[in-house]
Coordinates of C-alpha atoms in Angstrom, one line a residue:
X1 CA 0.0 0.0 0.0
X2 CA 1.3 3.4 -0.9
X3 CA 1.6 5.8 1.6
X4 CA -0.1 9.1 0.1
X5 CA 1.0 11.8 2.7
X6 CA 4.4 11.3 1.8
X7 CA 4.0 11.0 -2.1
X8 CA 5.2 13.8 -3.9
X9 CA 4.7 15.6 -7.3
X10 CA 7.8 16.7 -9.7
X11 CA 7.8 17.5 -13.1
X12 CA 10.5 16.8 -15.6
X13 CA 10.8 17.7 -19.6
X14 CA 11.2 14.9 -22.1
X15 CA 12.2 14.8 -25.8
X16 CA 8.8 14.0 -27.7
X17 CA 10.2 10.4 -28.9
X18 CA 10.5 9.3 -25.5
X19 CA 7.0 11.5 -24.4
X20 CA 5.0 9.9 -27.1
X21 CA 6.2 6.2 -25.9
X22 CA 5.1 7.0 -22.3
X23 CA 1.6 8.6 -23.1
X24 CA 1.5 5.7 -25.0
X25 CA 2.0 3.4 -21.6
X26 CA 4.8 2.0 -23.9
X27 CA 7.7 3.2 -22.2
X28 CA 7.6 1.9 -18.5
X29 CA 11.3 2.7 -17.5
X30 CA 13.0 6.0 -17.6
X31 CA 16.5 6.6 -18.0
X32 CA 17.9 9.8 -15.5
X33 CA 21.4 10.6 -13.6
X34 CA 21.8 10.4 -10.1
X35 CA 21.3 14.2 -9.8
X36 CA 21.3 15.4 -6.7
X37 CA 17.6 16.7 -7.2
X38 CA 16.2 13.8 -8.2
X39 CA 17.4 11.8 -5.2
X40 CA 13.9 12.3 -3.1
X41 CA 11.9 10.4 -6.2
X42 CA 10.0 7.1 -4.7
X43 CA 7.5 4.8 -5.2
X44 CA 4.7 6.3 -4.9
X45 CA 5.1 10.1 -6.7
X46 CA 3.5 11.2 -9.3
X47 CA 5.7 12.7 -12.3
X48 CA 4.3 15.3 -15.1
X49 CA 6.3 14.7 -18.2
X50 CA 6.4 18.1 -20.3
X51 CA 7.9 18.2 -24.1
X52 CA 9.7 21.5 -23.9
X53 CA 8.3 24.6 -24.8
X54 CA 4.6 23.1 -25.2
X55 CA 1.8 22.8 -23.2
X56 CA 1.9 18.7 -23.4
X57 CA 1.9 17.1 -20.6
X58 CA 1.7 13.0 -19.5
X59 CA 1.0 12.1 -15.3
X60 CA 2.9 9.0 -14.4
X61 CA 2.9 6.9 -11.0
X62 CA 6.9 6.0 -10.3
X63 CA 6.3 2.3 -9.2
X64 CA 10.4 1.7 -8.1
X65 CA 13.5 3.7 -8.3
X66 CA 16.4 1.6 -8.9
X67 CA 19.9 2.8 -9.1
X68 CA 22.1 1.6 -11.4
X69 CA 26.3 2.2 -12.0
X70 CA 25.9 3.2 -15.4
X71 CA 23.7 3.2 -18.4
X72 CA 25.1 -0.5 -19.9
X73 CA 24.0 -2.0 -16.2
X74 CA 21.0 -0.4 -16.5
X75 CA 19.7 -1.8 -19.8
X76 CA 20.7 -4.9 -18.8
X77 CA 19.3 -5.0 -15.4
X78 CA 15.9 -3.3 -16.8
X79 CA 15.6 -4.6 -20.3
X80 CA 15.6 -2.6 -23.0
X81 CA 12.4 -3.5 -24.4
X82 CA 11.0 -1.7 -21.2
X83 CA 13.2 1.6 -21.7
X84 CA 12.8 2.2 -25.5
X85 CA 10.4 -0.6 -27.1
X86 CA 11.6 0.9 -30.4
X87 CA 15.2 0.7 -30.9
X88 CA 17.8 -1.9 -30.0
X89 CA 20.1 -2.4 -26.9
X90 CA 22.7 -0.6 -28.8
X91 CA 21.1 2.1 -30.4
X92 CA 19.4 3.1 -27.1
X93 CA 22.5 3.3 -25.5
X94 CA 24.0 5.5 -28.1
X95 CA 20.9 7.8 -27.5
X96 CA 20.9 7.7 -23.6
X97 CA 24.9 8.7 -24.0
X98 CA 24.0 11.3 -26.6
X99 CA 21.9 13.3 -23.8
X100 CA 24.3 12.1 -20.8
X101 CA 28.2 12.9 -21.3
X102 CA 30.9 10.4 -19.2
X103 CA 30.9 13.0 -16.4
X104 CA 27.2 12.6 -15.9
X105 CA 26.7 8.8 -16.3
X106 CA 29.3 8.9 -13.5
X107 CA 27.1 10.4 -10.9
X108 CA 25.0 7.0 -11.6
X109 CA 21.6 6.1 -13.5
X110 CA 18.5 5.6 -12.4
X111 CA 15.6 3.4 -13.3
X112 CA 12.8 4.8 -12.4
X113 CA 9.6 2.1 -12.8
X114 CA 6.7 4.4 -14.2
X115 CA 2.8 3.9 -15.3
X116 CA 0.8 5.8 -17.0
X117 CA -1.9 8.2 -15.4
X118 CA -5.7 8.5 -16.7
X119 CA -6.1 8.4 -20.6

């Protein structure tokens, strides 16, 4: 059971690929560094996915947070079929270290276990 006084709501942008695969309930785990402001996400809180610079927006329920060393342990560890249904293992790691330079996958990723809200 989820304890709802302590859930909390945060909002984070999205590139509309990615957007369009979680409105779609497609896309069940998203890909983040271990930034230092996304450390208080839990099981539980609700996330508004935004596409930058529009008014489109996607409610999700984070379902687990799981850290991970880097983005290869990740995709394994997750399965990319749940991070990115639409490309391979290799393409979506290209893409996840196209957004994320060395210095950032070193802070650590995170696997964050999402569902989708309403319709």
């Amino acid at each position: 059971m989820t304890d709802t006084t302590t859930a909390r709501r945060h909002e984070l942008n999205l590139y509309r690929q990615y957007f369009d695969l979680v409105a779609a309930g497609r896309k069940t785990i998203e890909v983040r560094v271990r930034y230092p402001h996304l450390e208080g996400i839990a099981a539980g809180d609700v996330i508004r996915f935004r596409v930058k610079g529009t008014d489109e927006t996607c409610d999700v329920r984070v379902l687990r947070v799981t850290e991970h060393p880097g983005f290869e342990a990740l995709l394994d560890g997750e399965g990319p079929a749940n991070v990115n249904p639409t490309s391979t293992r290799e393409q979506q790691l290209a893409n996840i270290r196209g957004i994320y330079p060395p210095e950032k996958e070193a802070l650590g990723a995170l696997a964050i276990e999402i569902e989708r809200l309403g319709p």
